[in-house]
Coordinates of C-alpha atoms in Angstrom, one line a residue:
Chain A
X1 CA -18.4 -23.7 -40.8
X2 CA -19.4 -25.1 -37.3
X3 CA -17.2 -28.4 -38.3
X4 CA -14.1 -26.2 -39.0
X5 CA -14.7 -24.3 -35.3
X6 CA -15.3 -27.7 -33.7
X7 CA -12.0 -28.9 -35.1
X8 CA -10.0 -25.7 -34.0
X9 CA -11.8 -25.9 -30.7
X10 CA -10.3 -29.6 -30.5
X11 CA -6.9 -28.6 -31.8
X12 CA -6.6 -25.9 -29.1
X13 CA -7.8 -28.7 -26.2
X14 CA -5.2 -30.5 -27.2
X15 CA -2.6 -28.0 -27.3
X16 CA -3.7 -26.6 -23.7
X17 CA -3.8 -30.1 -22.8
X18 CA -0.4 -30.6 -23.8
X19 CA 1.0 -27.6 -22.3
X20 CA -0.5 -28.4 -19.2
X21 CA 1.3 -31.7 -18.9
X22 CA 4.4 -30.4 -19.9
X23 CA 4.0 -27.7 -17.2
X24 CA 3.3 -30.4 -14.7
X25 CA 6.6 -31.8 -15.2
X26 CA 8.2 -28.6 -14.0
X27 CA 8.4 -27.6 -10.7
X28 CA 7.0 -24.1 -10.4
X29 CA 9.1 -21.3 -8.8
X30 CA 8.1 -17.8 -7.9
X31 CA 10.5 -15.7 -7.6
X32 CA 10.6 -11.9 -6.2
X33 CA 12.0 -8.9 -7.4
X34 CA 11.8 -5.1 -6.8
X35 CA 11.0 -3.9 -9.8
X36 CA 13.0 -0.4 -9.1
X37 CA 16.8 -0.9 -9.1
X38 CA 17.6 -0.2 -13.1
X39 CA 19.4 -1.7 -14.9
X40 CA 19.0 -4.8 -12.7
X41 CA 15.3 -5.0 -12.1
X42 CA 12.6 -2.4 -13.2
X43 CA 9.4 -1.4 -14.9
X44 CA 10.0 -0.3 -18.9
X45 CA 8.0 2.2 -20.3
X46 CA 5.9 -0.5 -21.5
X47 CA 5.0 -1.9 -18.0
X48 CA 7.1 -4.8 -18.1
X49 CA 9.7 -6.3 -16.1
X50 CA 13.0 -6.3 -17.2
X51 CA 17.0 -5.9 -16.6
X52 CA 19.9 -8.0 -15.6
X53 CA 18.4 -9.7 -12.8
X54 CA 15.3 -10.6 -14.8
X55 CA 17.1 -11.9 -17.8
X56 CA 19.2 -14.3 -15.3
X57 CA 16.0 -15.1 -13.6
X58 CA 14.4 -16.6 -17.0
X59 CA 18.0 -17.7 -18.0
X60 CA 18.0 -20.1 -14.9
X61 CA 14.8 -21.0 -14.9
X62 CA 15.8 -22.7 -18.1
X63 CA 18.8 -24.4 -17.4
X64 CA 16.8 -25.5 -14.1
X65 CA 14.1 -26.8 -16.0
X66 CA 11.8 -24.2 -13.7
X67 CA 8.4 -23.2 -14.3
X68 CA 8.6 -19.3 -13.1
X69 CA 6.8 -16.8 -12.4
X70 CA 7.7 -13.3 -11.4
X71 CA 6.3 -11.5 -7.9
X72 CA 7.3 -7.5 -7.7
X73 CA 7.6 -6.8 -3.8
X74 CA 8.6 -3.2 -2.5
X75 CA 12.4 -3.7 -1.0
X76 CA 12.1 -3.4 3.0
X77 CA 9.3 -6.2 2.5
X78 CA 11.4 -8.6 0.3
X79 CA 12.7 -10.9 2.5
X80 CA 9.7 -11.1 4.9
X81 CA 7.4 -11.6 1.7
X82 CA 10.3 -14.6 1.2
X83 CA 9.3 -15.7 4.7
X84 CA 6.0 -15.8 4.2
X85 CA 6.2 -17.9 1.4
X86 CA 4.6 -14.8 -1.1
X87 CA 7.1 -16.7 -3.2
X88 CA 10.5 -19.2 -3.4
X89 CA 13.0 -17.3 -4.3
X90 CA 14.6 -13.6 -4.9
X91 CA 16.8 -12.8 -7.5
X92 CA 16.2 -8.8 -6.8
X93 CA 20.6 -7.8 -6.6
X94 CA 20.1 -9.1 -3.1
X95 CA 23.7 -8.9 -1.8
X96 CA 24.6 -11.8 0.8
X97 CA 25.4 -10.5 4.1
X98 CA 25.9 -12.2 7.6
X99 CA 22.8 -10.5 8.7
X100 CA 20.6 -11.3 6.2
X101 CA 22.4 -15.3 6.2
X102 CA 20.5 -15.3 9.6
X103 CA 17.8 -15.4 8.1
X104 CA 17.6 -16.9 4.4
X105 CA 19.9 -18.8 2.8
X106 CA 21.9 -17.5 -0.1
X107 CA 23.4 -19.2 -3.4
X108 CA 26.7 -18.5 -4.5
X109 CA 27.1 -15.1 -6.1
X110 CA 25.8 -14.1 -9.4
X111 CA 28.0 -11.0 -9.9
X112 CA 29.3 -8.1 -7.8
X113 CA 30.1 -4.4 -8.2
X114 CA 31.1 -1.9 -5.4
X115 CA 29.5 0.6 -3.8
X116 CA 29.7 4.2 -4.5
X117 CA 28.7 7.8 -3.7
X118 CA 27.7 9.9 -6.2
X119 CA 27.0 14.2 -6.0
X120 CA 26.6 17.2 -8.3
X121 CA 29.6 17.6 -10.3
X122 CA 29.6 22.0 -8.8
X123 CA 29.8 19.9 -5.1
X124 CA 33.8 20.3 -3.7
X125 CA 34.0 17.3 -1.6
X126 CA 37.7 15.3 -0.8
X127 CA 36.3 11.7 0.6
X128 CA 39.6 9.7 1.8
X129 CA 40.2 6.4 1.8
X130 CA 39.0 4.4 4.9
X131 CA 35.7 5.2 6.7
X132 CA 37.2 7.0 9.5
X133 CA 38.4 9.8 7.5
X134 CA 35.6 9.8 5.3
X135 CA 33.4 10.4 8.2
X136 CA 34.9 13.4 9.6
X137 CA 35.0 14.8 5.7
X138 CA 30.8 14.0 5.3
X139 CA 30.0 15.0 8.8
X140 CA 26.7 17.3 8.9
X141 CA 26.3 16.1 4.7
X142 CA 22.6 15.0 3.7
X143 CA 23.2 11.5 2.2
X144 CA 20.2 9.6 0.6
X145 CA 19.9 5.6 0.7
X146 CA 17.9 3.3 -0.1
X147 CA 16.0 1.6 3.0
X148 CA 17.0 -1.7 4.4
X149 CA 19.8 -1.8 2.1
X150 CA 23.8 -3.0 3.0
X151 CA 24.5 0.5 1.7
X152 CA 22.3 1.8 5.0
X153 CA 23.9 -0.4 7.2
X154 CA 27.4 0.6 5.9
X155 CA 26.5 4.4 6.2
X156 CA 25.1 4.1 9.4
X157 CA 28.2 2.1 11.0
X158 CA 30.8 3.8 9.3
X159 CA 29.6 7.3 8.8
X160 CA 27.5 7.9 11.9
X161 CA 28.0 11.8 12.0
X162 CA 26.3 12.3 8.6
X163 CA 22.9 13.3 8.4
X164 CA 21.5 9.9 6.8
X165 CA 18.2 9.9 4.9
X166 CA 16.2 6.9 4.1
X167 CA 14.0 6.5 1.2
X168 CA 11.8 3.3 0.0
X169 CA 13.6 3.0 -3.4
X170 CA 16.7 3.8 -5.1
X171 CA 14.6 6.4 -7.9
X172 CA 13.3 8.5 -4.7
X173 CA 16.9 9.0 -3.5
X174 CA 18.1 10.0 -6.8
X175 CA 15.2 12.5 -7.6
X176 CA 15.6 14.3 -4.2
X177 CA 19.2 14.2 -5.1
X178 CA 18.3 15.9 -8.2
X179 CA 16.4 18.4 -6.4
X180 CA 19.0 19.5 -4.2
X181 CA 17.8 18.2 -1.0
X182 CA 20.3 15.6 -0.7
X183 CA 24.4 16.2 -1.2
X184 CA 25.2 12.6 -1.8
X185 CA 23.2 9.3 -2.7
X186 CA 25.1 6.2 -1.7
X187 CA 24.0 2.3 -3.8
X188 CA 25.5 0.0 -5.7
X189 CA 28.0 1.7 -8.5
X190 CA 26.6 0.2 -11.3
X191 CA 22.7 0.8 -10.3
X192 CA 24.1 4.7 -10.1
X193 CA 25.5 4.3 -13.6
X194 CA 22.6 3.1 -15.3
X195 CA 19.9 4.6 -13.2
X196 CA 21.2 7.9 -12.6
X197 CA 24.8 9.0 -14.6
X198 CA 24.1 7.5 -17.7
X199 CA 20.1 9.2 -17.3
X200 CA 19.1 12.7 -18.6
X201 CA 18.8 13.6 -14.9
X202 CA 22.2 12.5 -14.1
X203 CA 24.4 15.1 -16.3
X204 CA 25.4 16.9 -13.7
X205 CA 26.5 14.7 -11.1
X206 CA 29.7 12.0 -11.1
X207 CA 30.9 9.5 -8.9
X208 CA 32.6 10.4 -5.4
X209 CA 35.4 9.2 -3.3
X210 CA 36.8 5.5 -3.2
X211 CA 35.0 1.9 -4.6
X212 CA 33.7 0.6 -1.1
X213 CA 33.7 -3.2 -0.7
X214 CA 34.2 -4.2 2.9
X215 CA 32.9 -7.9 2.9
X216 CA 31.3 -7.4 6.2
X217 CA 29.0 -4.6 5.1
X218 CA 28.8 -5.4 1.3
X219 CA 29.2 -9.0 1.4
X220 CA 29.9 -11.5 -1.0
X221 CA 27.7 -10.6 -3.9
X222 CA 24.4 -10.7 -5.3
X223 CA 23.2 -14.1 -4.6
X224 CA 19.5 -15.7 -4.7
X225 CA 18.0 -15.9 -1.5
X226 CA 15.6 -18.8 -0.6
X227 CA 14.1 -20.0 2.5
X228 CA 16.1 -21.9 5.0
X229 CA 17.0 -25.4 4.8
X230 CA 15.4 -25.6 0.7
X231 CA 18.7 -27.2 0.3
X232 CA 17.3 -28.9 -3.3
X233 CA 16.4 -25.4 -4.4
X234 CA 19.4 -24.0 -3.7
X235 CA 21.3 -26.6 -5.5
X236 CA 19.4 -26.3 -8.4
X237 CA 19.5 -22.3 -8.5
X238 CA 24.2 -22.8 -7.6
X239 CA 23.6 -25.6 -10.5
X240 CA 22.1 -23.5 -12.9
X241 CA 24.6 -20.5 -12.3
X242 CA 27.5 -22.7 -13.0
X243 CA 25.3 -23.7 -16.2
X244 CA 24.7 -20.3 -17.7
X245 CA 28.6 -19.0 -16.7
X246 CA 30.0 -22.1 -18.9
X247 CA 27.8 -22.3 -21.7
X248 CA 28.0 -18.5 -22.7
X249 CA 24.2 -17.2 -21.5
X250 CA 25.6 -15.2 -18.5
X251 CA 28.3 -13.4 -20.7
X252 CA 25.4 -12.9 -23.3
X253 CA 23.1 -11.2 -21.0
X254 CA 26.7 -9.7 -19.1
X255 CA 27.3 -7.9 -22.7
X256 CA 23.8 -6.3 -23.2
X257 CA 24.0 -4.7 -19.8
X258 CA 27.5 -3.6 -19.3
X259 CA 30.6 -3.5 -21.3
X260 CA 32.8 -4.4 -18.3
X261 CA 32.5 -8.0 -16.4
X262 CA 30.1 -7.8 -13.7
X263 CA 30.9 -11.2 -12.5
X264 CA 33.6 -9.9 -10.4
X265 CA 36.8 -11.9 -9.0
Chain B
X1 CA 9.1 -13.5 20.5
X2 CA 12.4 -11.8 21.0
X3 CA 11.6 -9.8 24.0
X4 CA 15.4 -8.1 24.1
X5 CA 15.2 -6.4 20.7
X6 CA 11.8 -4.6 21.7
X7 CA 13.6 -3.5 25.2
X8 CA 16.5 -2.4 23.0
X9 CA 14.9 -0.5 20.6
X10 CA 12.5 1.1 22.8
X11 CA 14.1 4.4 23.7
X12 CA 14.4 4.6 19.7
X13 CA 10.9 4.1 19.3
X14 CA 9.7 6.4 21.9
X15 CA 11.7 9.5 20.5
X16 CA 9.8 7.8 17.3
X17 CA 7.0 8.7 19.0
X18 CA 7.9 12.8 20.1
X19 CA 8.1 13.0 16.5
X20 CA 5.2 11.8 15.6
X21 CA 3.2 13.4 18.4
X22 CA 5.2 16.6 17.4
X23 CA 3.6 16.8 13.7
X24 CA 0.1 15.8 14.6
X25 CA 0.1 18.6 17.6
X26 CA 1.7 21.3 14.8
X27 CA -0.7 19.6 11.8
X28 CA -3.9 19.8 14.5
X29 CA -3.4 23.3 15.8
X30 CA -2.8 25.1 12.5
X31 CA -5.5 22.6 11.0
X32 CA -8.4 23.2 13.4
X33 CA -7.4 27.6 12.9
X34 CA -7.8 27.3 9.4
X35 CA -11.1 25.2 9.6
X36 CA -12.5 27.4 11.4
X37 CA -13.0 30.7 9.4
X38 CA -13.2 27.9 6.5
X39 CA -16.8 26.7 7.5
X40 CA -17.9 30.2 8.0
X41 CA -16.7 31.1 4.3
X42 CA -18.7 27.3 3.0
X43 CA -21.5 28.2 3.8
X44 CA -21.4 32.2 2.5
X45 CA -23.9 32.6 0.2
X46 CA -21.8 34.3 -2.1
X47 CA -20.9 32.8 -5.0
X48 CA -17.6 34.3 -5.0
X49 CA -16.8 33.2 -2.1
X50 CA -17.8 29.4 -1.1
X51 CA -16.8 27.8 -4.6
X52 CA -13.1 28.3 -3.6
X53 CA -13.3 26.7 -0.4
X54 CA -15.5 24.2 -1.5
X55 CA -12.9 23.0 -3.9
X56 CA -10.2 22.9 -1.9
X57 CA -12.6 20.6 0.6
X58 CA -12.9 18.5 -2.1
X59 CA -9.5 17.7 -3.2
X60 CA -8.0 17.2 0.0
X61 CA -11.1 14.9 0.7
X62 CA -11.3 13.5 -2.9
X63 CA -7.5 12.5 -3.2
X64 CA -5.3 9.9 -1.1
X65 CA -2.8 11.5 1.5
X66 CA -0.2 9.3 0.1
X67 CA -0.9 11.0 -2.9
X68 CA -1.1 14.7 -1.5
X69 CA 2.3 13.8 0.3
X70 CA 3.9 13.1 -2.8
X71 CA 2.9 15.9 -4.4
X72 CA 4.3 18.5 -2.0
X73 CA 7.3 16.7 -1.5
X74 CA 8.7 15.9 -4.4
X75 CA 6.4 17.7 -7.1
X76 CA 7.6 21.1 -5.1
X77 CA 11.3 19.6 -6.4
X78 CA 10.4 20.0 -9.8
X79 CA 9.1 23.6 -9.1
X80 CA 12.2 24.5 -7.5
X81 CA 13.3 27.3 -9.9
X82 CA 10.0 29.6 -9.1
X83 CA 10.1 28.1 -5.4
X84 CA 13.8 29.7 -5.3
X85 CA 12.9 32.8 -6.7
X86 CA 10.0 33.3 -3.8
X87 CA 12.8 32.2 -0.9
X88 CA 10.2 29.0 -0.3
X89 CA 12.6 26.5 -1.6
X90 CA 14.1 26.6 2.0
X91 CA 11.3 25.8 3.1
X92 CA 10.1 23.2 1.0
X93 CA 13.7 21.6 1.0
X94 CA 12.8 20.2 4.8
X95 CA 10.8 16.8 4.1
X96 CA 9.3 18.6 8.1
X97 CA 7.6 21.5 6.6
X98 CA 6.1 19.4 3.3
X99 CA 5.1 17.1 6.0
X100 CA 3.5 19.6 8.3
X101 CA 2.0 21.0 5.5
X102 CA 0.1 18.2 3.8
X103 CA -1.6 16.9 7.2
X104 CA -2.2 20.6 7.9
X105 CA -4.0 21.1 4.5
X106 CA -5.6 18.0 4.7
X107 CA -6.8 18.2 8.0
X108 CA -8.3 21.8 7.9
X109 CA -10.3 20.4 5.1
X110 CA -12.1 17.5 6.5
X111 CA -12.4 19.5 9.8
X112 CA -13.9 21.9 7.2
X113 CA -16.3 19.8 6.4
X114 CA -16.7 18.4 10.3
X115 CA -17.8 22.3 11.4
X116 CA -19.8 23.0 8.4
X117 CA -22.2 20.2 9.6
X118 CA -21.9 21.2 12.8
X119 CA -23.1 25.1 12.1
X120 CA -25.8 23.9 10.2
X121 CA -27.0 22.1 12.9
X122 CA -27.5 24.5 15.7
X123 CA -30.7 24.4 16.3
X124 CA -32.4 27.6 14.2
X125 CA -34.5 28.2 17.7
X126 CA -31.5 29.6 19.4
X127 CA -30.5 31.4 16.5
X128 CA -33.8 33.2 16.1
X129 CA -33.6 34.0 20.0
X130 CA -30.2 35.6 19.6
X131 CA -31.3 37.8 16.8
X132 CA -34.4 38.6 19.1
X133 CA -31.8 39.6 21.4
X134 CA -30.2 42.3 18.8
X135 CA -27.0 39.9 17.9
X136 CA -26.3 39.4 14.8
X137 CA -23.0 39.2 12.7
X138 CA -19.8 38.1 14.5
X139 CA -21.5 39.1 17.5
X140 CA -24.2 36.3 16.7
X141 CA -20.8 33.8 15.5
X142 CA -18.9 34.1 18.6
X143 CA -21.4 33.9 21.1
X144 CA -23.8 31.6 20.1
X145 CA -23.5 29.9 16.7
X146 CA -19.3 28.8 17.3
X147 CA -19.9 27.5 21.0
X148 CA -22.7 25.4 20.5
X149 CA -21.0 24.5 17.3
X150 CA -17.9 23.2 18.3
X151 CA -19.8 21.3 21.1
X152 CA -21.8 19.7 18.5
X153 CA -18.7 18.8 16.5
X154 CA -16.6 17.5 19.6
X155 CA -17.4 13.2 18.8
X156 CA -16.6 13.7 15.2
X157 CA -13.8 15.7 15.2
X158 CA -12.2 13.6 18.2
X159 CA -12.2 11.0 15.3
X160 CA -10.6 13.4 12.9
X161 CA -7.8 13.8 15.7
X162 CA -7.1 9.5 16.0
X163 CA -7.1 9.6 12.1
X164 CA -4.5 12.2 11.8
X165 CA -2.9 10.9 14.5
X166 CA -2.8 7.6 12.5
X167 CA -1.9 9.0 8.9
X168 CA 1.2 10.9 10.4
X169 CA 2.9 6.9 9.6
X170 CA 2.9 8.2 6.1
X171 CA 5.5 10.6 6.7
X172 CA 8.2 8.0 7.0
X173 CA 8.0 7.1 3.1
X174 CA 9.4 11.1 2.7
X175 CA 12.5 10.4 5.3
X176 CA 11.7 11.4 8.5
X177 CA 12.1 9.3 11.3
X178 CA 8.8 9.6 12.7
X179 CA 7.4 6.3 14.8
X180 CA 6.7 4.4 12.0
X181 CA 10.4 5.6 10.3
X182 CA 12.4 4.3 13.4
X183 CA 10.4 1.1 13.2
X184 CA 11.0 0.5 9.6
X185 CA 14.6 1.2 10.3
X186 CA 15.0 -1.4 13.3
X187 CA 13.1 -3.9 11.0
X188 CA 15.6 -3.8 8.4
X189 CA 18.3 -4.5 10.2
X190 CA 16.9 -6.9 11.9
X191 CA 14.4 -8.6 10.4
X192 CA 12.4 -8.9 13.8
X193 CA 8.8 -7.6 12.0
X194 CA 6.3 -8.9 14.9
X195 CA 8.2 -7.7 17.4
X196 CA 9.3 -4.2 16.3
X197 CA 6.0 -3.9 14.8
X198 CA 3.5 -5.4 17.1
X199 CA 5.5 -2.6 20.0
X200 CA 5.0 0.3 18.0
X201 CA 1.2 -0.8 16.9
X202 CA 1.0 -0.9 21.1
X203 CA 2.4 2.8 21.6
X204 CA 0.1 4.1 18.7
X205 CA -2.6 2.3 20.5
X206 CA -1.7 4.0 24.0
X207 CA -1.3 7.3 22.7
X208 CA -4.8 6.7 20.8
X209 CA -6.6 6.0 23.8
X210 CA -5.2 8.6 25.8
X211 CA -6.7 11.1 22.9
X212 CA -9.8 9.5 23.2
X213 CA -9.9 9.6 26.9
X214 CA -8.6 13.6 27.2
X215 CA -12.0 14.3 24.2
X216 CA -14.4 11.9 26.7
X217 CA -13.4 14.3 29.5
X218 CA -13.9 17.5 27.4
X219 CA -16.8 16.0 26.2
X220 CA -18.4 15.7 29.8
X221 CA -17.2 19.0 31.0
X222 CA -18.9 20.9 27.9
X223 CA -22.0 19.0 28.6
X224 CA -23.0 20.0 31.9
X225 CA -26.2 21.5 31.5
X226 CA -27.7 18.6 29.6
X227 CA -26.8 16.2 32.6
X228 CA -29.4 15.4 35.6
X229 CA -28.6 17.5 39.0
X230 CA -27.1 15.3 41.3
X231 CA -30.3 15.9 43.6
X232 CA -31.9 14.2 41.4
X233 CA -34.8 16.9 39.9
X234 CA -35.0 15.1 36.5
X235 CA -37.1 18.8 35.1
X236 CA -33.5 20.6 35.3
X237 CA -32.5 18.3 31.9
X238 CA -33.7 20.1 29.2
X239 CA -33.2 17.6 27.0
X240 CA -35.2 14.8 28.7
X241 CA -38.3 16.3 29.8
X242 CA -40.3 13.3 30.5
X243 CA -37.7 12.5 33.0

């Protein structure tokens, strides 16, 4: 008996020994995420990290040959936590912008979807095209966001007169949206459709107005962000997108999400 | 350091700051009227009356305000049926009034707590004296057992007031654009975090200190008697008497 636990006591050295040297080989990357913006990145029921933005993550970490490891940061602390080296990259639906370029560098896109209002289905409202008009229509309207989001910047430089509210996540804005104390929430259009529409909570609400997708508010996509000047890093991450778009993984883990492409043009 | 973006944003911050001020003046005033008759009720001996207040001390001491914030705010949303019904949902609808209300609540019941100490200890001399005296009731509450109370509670609940003060940052998690809110704001569109932050750490330093200083001089006017004369006759302090 004590031979036979010596020998599985040996067998499992080994085996930790050879993971461990197999790991070395890899360079480790740490990569934060929200953990709040379903179906791209949030919590199951189960208390575990998943969505679109997580199944890219692992799926690059593979073609990358990466050793990852997932961080969950609250949003308006993501790219600071970046800064601070908390970890080396997030893949979080981090849309690139010009004022976020200032400070982290960006891959190329990993898909792209525009933004949207959405309100309770008994709510009259006629949003026009073009932000000018659609300002004087939502003048005095409650609209929810998400904080430190392009969504906030957009609302706050295009529809100044409306009465904007600012919430930590994406499932705050929708519950107070629920309860009435909001007339419109404003994100991503797929994050509403998944999070909110397609949800128990979201049968009595609907998309409103136009698709919004000015590049100078809503930017180029959702890329990875990384610290400036990792250039090798970002290679690998651009390198590893081009992988998993040709051989099949993206439109894989496209098709479990969404039955449209979310890659964009 | 990026000094322009803290010049810019300063007016910002400062009305920021009116809001903040704003909430923990409302939360204080209504706080401190409710502690009040709250710490006579504690410590009632009747068993009908103390338990109530007692638990109400304890879950507004017992439970985060974090916590207590998210329950007014958005669990009065899922109440908002029988909230309707009342005419409170108008009410409850402002992310103000939830706010006011929490740091209200939970003020009153560590102030509660702050007074109830306080009554206890006035000295029983005095209160034997004042019943010598025929007092004894309200009578023997408002003119002896309240004034020397309060006096006795002044250092601790000055505390109270810089930790209220402090906790109104919370309120920016349920929208409003307190000095915490508008800093949060500026910092995600700019990414400038020391700066933004490190300004509005300053003006919740200022304003602190100014509390602290208006309480010192309260302090020193309610505390007359227990100072020396300024000719100098040491006997006069009736609290050193061995001069």
């Amino acid at each position: 008996m004590r031979k036979l636990s010596l020998a599985v006591a040996a067998v499992a050295a080994i085996g930790v020994l050879a993971t461990s040297a197999l790991a070395a080989d890899m360079q480790k990357v740490r990569i934060g995420t929200e953990g709040a913006y379903p179906p791209f990145n949030y919590i199951d029921s189960d208390g575990k990290l998943v969505g679109f933005d997580i199944d890219i993550a692992k799926a690059l970490c593979v073609a990358a040959k990466f050793d990852c490891e997932f961080v969950v940061q609250d949003w308006d602390g993501i790219i600071p936590g970046l800064i601070a080296k908390k970890y080396d990259a997030i893949i979080a639906s981090m849309s690139i912008t010009e004022e976020r370029k200032e400070k982290v560098d960006f891959t190329g896109k990993y898909y792209s979807t525009p933004a949207k209002f959405v309100g309770a289905k008994s709510m009259k409202v006629d949003i026009p095209e073009g932000t000018d008009a659609g300002n004087k229509a939502l003048a005095g309207k409650a609209i929810g966001v998400q904080r430190a989001t392009i969504h906030e910047n957009f609302l706050r430089d295009n529809f100044p007169d409306a009465d904007i509210k600012v919430y930590a996540t994406q499932d705050e804005a929708n519950l107070d949206l629920a309860n009435g104390r909001l007339d419109l929430v404003m994100a991503d259009s797929m994050a509403l459709k998944e999070g909110l529409l397609n949800t128990e909570d979201g049968k009595d609400f609907e998309f409103k107005g136009p698709d919004y997708n000015e590049p100078k508010w809503h930017g180029l996509g959702a890329g990875i962000a990384i610290r400036k000047g990792e250039d090798a890093l970002r290679e690998s991450l651009d390198k590893a997108i081009a992988t998993i778009r040709a051989d099949g993984t993206y439109q894989k883990i496209n098709d479990k999400y969404f039955d449209f492409d979310v890659y964009g043009k | 350091m990026d000094f322009q973006i803290i010049v810019d944003s300063f007016p910002k911050l400062l009305e920021g700051m009116a809001l903040t001020i704003e909430i923990t003046g409302l939360a204080l005033i209504m706080g401190f009227a409710l502690a009040v008759p709250l710490a006579l009720l504690r410590l009632s001996p009747n068993p009908l009356v103390w338990p109530p207040v007692y638990a109400f001390v304890l879950f507004f001491r017992g439970t985060p305000l974090l916590v207590q914030i998210f329950l007014v705010y958005y669990g009065a949303g899922q109440f908002r049926p029988l909230l309707q019904e009342y005419g409170l949902w108008a009410y409850f609808r402002e992310a103000y009034f939830c706010a006011v209300l929490t740091l209200t609540l939970n003020t009153a019941a560590y102030t509660t707590e702050i007074f109830r100490g306080a009554i206890q200890a006035v000295p029983h001399g005095e209160v034997e004296a004042a019943r010598a005296c025929g007092m004894s009731g309200w009578l023997l509450n408002r003119r002896i057992v309240l004034p020397k109370a309060l006096r006795l509670a002044l250092p601790a609940y000055s505390n109270e007031v810089v930790f209220l003060f402090q906790s109104t940052s919370l309120v920016s998690i349920i929208t409003l654009m307190d000095l915490t809110g508008v800093a949060r704001v500026i910092v995600a569109r700019s990414f400038d975090v020391y700066e933004i932050y490190i300004t509005a750490g300053l003006m919740y330093l200022a304003v602190t200190y100014g509390i602290l200083g208006i309480f010192r001089q309260v302090e020193f006017r309610l505390s007359g008697h227990t100072r020396e004369r300024p000719d100098g006759d040491a006997t006069a302090d009736p609290l050193k008497p061995f001069g």
